[in-house]
Structures are given as structure tokens and as C-alpha cells.
Coordinates of N, CA and C and ligand atoms in Angstrom, one line a residue:
X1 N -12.3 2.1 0.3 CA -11.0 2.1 -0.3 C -9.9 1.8 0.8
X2 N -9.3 0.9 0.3 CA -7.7 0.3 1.0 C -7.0 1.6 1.3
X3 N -6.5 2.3 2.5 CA -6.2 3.3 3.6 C -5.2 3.8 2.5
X4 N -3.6 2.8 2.1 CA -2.9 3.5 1.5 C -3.2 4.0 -0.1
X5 N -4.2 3.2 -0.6 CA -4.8 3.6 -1.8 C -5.3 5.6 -1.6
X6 N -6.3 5.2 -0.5 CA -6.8 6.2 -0.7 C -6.2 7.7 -0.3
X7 N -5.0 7.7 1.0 CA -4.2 8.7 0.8 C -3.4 9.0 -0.7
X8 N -3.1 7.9 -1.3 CA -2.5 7.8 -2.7 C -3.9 8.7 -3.8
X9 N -4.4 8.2 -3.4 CA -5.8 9.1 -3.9 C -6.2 11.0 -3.8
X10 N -5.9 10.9 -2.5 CA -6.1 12.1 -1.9 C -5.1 12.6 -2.8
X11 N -3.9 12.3 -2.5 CA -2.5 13.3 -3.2 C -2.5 14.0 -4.6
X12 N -3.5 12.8 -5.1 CA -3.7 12.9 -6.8 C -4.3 14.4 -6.9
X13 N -5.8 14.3 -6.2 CA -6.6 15.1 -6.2 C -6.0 16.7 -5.7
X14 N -5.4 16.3 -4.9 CA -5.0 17.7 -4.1 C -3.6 18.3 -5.1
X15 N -3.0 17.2 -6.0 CA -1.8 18.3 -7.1 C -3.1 18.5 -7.7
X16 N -3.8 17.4 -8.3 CA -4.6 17.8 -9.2 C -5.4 19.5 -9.3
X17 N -5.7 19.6 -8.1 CA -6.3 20.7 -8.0 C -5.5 22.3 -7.8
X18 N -4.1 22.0 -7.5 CA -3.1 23.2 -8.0 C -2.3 22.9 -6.5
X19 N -2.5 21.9 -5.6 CA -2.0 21.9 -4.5 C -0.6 21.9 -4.3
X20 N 0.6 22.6 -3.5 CA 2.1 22.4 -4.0 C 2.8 21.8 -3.1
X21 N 3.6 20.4 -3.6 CA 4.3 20.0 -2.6 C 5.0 20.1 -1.5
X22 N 5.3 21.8 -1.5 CA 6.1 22.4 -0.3 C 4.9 22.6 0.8
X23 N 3.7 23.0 0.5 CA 2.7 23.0 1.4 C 2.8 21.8 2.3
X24 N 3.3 20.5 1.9 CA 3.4 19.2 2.4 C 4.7 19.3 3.3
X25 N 5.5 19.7 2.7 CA 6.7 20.2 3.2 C 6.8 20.6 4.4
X26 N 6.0 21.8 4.6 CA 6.1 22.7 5.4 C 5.5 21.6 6.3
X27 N 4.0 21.2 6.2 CA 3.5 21.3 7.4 C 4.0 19.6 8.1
X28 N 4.7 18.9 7.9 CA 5.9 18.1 8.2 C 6.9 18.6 9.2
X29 N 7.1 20.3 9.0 CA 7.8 20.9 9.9 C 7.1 21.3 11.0
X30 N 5.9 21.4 11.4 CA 4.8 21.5 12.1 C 3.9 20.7 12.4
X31 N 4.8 19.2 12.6 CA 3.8 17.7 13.6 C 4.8 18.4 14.7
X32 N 3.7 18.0 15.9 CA 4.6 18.3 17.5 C 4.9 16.8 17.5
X33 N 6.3 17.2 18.3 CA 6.9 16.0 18.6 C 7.6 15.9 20.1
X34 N 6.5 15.3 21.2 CA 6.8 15.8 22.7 C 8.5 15.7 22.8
X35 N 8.6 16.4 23.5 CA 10.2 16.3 23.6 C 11.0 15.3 24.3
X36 N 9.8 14.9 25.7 CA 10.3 13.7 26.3 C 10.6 12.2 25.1
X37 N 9.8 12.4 24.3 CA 10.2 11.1 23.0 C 11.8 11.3 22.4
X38 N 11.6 12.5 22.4 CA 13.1 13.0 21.5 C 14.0 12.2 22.4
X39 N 13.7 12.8 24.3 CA 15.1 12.6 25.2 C 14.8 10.8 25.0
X40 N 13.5 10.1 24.9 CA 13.6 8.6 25.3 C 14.6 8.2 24.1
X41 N 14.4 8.4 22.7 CA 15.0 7.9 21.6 C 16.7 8.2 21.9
X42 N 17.1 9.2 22.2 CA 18.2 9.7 22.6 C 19.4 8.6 23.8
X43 N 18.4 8.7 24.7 CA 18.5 7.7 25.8 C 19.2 6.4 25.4
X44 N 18.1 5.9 24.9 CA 18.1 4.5 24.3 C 19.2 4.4 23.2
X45 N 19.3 5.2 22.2 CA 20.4 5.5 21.2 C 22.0 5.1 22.1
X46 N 22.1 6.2 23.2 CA 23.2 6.5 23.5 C 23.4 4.7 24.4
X47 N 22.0 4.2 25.4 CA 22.7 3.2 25.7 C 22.7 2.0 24.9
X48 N 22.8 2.2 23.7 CA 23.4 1.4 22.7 C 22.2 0.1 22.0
X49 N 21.3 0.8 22.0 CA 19.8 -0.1 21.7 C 19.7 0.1 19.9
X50 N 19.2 -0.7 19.3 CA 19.2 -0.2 18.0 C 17.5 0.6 18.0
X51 N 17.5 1.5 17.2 CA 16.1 1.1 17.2 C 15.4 1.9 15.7
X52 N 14.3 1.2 15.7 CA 13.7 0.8 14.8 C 12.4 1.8 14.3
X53 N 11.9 2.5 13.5 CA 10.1 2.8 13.5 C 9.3 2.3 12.5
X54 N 8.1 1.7 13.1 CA 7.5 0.7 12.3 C 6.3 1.0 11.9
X55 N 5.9 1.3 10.9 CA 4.5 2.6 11.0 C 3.7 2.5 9.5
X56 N 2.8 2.7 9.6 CA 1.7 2.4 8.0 C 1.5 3.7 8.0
X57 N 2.5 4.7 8.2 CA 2.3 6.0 7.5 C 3.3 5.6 6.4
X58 N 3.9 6.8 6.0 CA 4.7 6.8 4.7 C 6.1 7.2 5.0
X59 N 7.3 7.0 4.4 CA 8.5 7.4 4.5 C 8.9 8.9 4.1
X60 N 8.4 9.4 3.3 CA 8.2 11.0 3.0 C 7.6 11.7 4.2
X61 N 7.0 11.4 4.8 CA 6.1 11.7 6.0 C 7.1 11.7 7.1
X62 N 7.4 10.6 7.8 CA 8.3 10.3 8.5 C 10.0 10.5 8.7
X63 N 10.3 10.5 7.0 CA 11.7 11.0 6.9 C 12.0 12.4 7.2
X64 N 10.6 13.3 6.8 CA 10.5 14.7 6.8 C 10.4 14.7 8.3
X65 N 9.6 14.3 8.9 CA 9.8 14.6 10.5 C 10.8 15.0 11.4
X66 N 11.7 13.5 11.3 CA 12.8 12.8 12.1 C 14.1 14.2 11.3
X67 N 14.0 14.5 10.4 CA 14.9 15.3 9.6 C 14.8 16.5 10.6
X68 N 13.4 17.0 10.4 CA 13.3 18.4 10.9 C 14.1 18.5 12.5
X69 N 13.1 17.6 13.3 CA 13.7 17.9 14.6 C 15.5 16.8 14.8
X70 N 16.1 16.5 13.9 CA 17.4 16.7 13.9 C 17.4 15.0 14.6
X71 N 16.9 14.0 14.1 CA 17.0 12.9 14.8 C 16.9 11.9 14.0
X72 N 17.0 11.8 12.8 CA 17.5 11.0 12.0 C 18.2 10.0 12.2
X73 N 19.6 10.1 12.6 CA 20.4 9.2 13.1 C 20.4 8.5 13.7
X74 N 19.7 8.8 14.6 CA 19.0 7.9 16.0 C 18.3 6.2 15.7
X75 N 18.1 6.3 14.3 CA 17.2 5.4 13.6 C 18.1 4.5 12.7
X76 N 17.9 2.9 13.0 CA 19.2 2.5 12.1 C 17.5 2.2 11.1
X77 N 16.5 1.9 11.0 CA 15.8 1.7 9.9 C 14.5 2.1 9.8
X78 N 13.6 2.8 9.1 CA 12.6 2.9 8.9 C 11.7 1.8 7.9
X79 N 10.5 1.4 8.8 CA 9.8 0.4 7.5 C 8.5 1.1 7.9
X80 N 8.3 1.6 6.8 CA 6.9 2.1 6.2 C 6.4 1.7 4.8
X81 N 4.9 2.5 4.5 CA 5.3 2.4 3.0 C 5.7 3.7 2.6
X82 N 6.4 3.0 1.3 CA 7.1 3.7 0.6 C 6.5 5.3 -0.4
X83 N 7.0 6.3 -0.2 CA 6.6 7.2 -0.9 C 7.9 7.8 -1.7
X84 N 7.4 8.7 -2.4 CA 8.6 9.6 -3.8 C 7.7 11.0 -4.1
X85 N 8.1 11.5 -4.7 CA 8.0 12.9 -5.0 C 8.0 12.4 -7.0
X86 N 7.3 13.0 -7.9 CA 7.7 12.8 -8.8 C 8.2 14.4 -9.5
X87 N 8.4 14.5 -10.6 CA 9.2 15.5 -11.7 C 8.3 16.8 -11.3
X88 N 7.1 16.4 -10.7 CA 5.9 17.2 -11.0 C 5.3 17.7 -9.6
X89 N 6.3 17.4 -8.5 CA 6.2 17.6 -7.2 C 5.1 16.9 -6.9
X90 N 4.4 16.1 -7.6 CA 3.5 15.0 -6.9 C 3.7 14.1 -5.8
X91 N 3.6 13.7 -4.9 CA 3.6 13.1 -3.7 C 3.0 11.6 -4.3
X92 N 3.6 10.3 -4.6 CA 3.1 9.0 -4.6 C 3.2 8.1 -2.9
X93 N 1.9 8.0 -2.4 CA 2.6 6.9 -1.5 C 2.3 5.3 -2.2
X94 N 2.8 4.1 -1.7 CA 2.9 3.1 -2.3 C 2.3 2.2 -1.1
X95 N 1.5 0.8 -1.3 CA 1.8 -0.1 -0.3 C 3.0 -0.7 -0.1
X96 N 3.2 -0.9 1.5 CA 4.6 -1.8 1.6 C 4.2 -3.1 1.3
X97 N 3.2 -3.9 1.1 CA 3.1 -4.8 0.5 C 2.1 -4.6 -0.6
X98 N 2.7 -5.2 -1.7 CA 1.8 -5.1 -2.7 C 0.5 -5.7 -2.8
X99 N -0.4 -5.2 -3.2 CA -2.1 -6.5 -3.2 C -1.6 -7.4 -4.0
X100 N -0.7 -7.6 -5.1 CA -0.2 -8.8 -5.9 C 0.4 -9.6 -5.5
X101 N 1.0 -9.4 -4.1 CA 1.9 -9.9 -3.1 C 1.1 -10.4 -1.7
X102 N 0.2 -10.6 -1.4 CA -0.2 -10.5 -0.2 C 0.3 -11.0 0.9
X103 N 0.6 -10.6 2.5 CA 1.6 -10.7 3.3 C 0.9 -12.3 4.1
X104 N -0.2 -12.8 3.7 CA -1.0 -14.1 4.1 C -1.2 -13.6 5.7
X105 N -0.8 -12.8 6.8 CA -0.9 -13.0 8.1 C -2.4 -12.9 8.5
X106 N -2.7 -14.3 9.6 CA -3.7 -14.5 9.6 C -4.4 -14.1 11.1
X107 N -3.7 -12.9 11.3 CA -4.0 -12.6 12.9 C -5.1 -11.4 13.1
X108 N -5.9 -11.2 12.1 CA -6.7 -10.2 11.9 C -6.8 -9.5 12.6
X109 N -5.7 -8.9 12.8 CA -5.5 -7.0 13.2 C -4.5 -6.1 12.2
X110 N -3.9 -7.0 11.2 CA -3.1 -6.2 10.4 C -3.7 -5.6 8.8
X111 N -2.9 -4.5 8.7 CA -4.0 -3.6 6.9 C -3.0 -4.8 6.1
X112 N -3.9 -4.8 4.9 CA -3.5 -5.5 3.8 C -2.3 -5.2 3.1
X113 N -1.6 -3.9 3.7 CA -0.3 -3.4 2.8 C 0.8 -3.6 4.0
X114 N 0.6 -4.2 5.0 CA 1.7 -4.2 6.0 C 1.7 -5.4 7.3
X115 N 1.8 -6.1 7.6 CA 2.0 -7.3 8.9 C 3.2 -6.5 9.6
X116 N 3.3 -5.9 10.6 CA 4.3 -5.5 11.3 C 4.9 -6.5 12.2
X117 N 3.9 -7.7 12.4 CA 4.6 -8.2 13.1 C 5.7 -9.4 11.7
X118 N 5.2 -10.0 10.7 CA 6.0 -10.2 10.0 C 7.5 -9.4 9.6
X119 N 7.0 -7.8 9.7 CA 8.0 -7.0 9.4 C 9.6 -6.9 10.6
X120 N 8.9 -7.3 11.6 CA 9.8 -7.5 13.1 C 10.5 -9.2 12.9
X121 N 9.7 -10.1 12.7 CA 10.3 -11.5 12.0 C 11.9 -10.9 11.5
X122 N 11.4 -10.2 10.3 CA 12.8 -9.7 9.6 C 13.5 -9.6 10.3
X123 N 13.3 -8.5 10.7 CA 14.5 -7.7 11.6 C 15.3 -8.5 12.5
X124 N 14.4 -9.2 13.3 CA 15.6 -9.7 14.1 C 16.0 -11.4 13.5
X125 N 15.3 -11.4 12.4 CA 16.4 -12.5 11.8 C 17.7 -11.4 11.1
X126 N 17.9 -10.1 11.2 CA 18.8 -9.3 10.3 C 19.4 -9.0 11.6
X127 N 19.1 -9.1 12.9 CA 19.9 -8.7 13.8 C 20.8 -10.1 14.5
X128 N 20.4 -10.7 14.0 CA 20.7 -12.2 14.8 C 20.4 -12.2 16.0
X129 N 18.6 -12.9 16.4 CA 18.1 -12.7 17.4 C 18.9 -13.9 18.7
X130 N 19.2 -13.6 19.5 CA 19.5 -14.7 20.5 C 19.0 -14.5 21.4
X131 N 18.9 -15.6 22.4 CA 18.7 -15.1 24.3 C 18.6 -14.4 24.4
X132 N 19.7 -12.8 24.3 CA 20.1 -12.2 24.8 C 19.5 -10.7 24.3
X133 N 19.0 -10.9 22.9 CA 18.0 -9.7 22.1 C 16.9 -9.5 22.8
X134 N 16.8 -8.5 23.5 CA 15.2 -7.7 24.3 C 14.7 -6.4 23.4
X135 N 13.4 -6.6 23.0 CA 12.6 -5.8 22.7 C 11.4 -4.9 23.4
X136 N 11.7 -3.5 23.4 CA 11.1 -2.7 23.9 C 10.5 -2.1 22.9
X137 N 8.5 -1.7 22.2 CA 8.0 -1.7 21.3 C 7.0 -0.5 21.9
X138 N 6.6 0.4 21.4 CA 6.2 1.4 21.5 C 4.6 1.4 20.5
X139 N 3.4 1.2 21.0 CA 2.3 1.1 20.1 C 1.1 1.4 20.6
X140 N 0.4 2.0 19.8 CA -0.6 2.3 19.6 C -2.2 1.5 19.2
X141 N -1.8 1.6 18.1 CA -2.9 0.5 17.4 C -2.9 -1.4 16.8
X142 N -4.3 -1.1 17.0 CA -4.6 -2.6 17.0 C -3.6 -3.7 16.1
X143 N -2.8 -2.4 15.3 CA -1.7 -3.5 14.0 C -0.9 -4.1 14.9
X144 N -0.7 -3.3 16.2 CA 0.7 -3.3 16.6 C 0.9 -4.5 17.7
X145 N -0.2 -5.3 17.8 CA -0.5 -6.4 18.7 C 0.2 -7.7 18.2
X146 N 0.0 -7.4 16.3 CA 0.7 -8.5 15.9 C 2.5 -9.2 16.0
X147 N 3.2 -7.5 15.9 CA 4.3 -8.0 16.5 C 4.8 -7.9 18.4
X148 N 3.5 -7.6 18.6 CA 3.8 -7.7 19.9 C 3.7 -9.0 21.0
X149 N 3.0 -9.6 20.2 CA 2.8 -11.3 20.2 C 4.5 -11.7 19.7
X150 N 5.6 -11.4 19.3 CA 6.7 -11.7 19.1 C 7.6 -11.7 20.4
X151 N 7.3 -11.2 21.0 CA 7.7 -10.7 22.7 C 7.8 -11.8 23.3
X152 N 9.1 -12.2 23.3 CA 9.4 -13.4 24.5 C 9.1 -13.6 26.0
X153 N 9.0 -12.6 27.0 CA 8.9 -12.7 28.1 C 9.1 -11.7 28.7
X154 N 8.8 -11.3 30.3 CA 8.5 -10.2 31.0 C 9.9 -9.1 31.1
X155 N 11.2 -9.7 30.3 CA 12.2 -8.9 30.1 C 12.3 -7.5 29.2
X156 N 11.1 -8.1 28.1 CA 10.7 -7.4 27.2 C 9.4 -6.5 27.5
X157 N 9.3 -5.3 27.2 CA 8.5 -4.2 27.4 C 7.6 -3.8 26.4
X158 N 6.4 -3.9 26.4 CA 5.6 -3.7 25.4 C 4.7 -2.7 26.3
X159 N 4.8 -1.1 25.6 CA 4.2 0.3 25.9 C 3.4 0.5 25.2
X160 N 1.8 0.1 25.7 CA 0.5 0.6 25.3 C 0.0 1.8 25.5
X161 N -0.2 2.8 24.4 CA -0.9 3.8 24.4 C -2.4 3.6 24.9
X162 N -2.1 4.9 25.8 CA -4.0 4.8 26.2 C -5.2 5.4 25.5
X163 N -6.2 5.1 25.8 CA -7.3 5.8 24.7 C -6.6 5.4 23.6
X164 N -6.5 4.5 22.7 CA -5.9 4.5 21.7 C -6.3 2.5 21.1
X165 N -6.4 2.5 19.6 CA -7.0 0.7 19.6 C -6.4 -0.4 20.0
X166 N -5.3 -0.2 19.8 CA -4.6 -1.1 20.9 C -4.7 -1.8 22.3
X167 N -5.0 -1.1 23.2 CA -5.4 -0.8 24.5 C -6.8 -1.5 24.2
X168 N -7.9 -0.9 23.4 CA -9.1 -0.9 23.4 C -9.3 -3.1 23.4
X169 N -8.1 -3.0 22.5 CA -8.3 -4.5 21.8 C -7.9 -5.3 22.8
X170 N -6.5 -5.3 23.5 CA -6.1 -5.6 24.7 C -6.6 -6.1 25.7
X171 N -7.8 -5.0 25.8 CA -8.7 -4.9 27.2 C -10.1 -6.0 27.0
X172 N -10.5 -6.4 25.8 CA -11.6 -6.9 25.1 C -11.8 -7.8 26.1
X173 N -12.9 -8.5 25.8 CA -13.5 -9.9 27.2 C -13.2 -10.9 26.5
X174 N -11.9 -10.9 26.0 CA -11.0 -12.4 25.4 C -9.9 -12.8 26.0
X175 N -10.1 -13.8 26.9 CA -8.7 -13.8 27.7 C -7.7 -14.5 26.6
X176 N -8.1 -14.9 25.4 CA -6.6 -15.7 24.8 C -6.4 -14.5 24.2
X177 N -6.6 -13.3 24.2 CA -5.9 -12.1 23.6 C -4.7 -11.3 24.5
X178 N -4.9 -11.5 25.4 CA -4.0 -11.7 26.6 C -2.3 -12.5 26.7
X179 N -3.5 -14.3 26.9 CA -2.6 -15.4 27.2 C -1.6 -15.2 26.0
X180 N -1.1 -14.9 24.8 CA -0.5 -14.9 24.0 C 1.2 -13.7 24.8
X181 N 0.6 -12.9 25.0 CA 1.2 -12.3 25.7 C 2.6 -12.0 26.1
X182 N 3.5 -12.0 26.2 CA 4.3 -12.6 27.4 C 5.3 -11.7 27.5
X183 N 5.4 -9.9 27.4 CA 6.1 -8.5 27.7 C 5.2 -8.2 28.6
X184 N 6.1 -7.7 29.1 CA 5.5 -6.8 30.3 C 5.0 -5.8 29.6
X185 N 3.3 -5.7 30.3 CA 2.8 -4.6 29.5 C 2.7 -3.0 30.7
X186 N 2.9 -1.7 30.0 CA 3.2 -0.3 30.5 C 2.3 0.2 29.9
X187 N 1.1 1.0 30.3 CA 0.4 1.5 29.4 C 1.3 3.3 30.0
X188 N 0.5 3.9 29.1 CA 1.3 5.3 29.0 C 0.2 6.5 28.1
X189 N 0.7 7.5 28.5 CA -0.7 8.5 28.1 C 0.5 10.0 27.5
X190 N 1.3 10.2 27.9 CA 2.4 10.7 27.4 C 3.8 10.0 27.1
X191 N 4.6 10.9 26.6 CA 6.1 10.7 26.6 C 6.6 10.6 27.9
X192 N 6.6 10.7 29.0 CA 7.2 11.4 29.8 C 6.9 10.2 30.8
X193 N 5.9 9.4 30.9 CA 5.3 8.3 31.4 C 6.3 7.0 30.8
X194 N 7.1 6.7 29.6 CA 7.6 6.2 29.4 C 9.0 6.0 30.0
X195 N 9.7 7.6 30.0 CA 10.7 7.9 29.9 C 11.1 7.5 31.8
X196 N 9.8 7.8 32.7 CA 10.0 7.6 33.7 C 10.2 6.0 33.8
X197 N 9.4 5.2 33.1 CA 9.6 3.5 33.1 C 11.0 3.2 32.5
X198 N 11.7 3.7 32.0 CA 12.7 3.7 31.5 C 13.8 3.9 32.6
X199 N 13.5 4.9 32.8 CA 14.9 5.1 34.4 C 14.5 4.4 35.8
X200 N 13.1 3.9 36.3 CA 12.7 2.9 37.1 C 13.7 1.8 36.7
X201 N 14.2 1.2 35.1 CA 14.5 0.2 35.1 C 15.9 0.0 34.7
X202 N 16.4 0.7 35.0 CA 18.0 1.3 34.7 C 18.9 -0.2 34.0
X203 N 18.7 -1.1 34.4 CA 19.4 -2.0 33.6 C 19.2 -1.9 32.3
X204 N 18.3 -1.1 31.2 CA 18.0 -1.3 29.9 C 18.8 0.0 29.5
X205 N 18.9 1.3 30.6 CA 19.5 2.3 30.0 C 20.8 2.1 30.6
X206 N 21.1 1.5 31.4 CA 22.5 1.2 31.6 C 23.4 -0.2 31.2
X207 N 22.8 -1.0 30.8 CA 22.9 -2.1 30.4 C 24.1 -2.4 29.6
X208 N 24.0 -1.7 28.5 CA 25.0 -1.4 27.4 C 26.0 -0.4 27.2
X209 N 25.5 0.4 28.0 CA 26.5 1.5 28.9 C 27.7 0.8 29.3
X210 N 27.8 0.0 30.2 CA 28.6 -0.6 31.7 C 29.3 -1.6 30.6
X211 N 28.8 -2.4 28.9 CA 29.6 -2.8 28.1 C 30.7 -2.1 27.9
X212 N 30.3 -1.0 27.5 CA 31.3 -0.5 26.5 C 32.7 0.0 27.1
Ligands
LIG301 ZN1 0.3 -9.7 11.1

């Protein structure tokens, strides 16, 4: 079964069975969230970066997160798929793309309900991308290769999690998986590994500072 189907599945079974939506609630208030992420998102917020989270989890999931530890704001958009609560405290999540819709990308690392790297197209056609737009991308898995092939050049920072499919896929014995390339790649094993690449490179945290 198709991943968002089957959480959609799961949810059914679990009201079905007497399960209560606050139980979902709660434990939303109980994902750890390293705190160095908190200070990077903050960082970045303050020197004037927009930023973005781009994720094939769900928006109930994620809105509940970002709420609890008080960082909401920080975020001018979230693209996930889409979830709701109904009348019945039921939990729906939805595909962000519909199977009636299919997103065509033909880079076979993305799920059938999401192309992230299509989803980043948007965006910075909504930002009005120029010269001067640098993207710093934070990723994990293998989806996340697709928009990271959007990465103009060594200006831009693309942070690979380690132990993690991304990395795995990266590392493969294909060098055009590579050549495509063209961010500087950081691999990183905590928050805190980031946050130090981040102040090594002070022009990105000062950058828009020294604008204002
Ligand atoms: Zn794609």
C-alpha cells in the first residue's frame, strides 16, 4: 500500500477501535526536538532567510510540533500532505498529490503523492528566484535528492544526514548521481554539526544582518 494511503489506513483502524484523538495530540507534544535545530532555525529566521519545511509527513503532525515548542513563526510555509481532524476526532491524512493527478517526475527517488523537488520549482518561482537566491536544504532521504539537484552551485549548501537514505543513495557506485550535483555537500550526524557549519560560514548568518 501507497505510504500516505496506509497511515490514512492506520488512523481509520485505530478511531475505529476506540482510539482518541488527543492521544495523537499528546504524543506530538513528546517528538524530541534537539535544541541546536531550534537555535539553527532561529539563527537563520533572525538573519533574515525565509525558510521553508518540506516533508511527506502530514501537516497535523508537523503543525502540532512547531506549535508545541513555540516556533511556528519561524516558518513562512509548510508543504506536506495535507491532514484535518473530522466532527468525530478522526485524524484524515490526504496525498499532496493526488493519484488522479500524478506529479509525472521522472527521477525515481520521489513517493507518488509528493516530488519535492517540483515542490521547491514552486517556491522559488513564488520567491522570485534570481542570482542572488541561495539555498540551504536540510535532508535526509532519498526524496530529498530530487530537489537537491535544483542547487545551483557551491554557494548553496545541501546538509546530508548520515546513516540515513539519502547519504546511502549519494554514496552509490554511480558517478552521474553525483555529477548532477552542484551544492556544497555537509554531511551531519546531529544538530549541532550543522549549527557549527553555519557560524564557520558567517556570511549566510550575517549576510542579511549587515542589510538591514
Ligand atoms: Zn521529483
Amino acid at each position: 500500500m501507497q505510504w500516505t494511503d496506509l497511515q490514512n489506513e492506520c488512523l481509520k483502524e485505530f478511531h475505529e477501535q476506540g482510539g482518541s484523538g488527543q492521544v495523537i495530540r499528546d504524543a506530538l507534544t513528546k517528538v524530541p526536538l534537539d535544541a541546536h535545530m531550534i537555535q539553527i532555525c532561529q539563527l537563520l529566521f533572525d538573519s533574515g532567510w525565509k525558510l521553508v519545511i518540506l516533508s511527506d509527513a502530514n501537516s497535523v503532525y508537523i503543525e502540532g510540533i512547531l506549535q508545541h515548542y513555540g516556533i511556528r513563526h519561524l516558518f513562512s510555509n509548510v508543504i506536506t500532505n495535507p491532514a484535518h481532524w473530522d466532527e468525530q476526532d478522526r485524524l484524515y491524512i490526504q496525498r499532496l498529490t493526488p493519484a488522479n493527478a500524478p506529479h509525472g517526475c521522472a527521477m525515481g527517488v520521489c513517493s507518488l503523492n509528493i516530488c519535492k523537488g517540483q515542490q521547491v520549482d514552486t517556491l522559488l518561482r513564488h520567491v522570485g528566484k534570481d542570482m542572488s537566491t541561495r539555498m540551504i536544504y536540510v535532508g535526509d532521504g532519498r526524496n530529498d535528492y530530487c530537489p537537491a539537484i535544483r542547487m545551483k552551485d557551491d554557494k548553496d549548501i545541501l546538509f546530508v544526514r548520515r546513516g540515513r537514505s539519502l547519504e546511502a543513495y549519494l554514496t552509490r557506485d554511480d558517478p552521474a548521481i553525483q555529477e548532477v550535483l552542484k551544492a556544497r555537500i555537509v554531511y551531519w550526524k546531529r544538530a549541532g554539526d550543522i549549527l557549527e557549519e553555519l557560524f564557520s560560514a558567517p556570511e549566510i548568518v550575517r549576510l542579511l544582518l549587515e542589510d538591514d
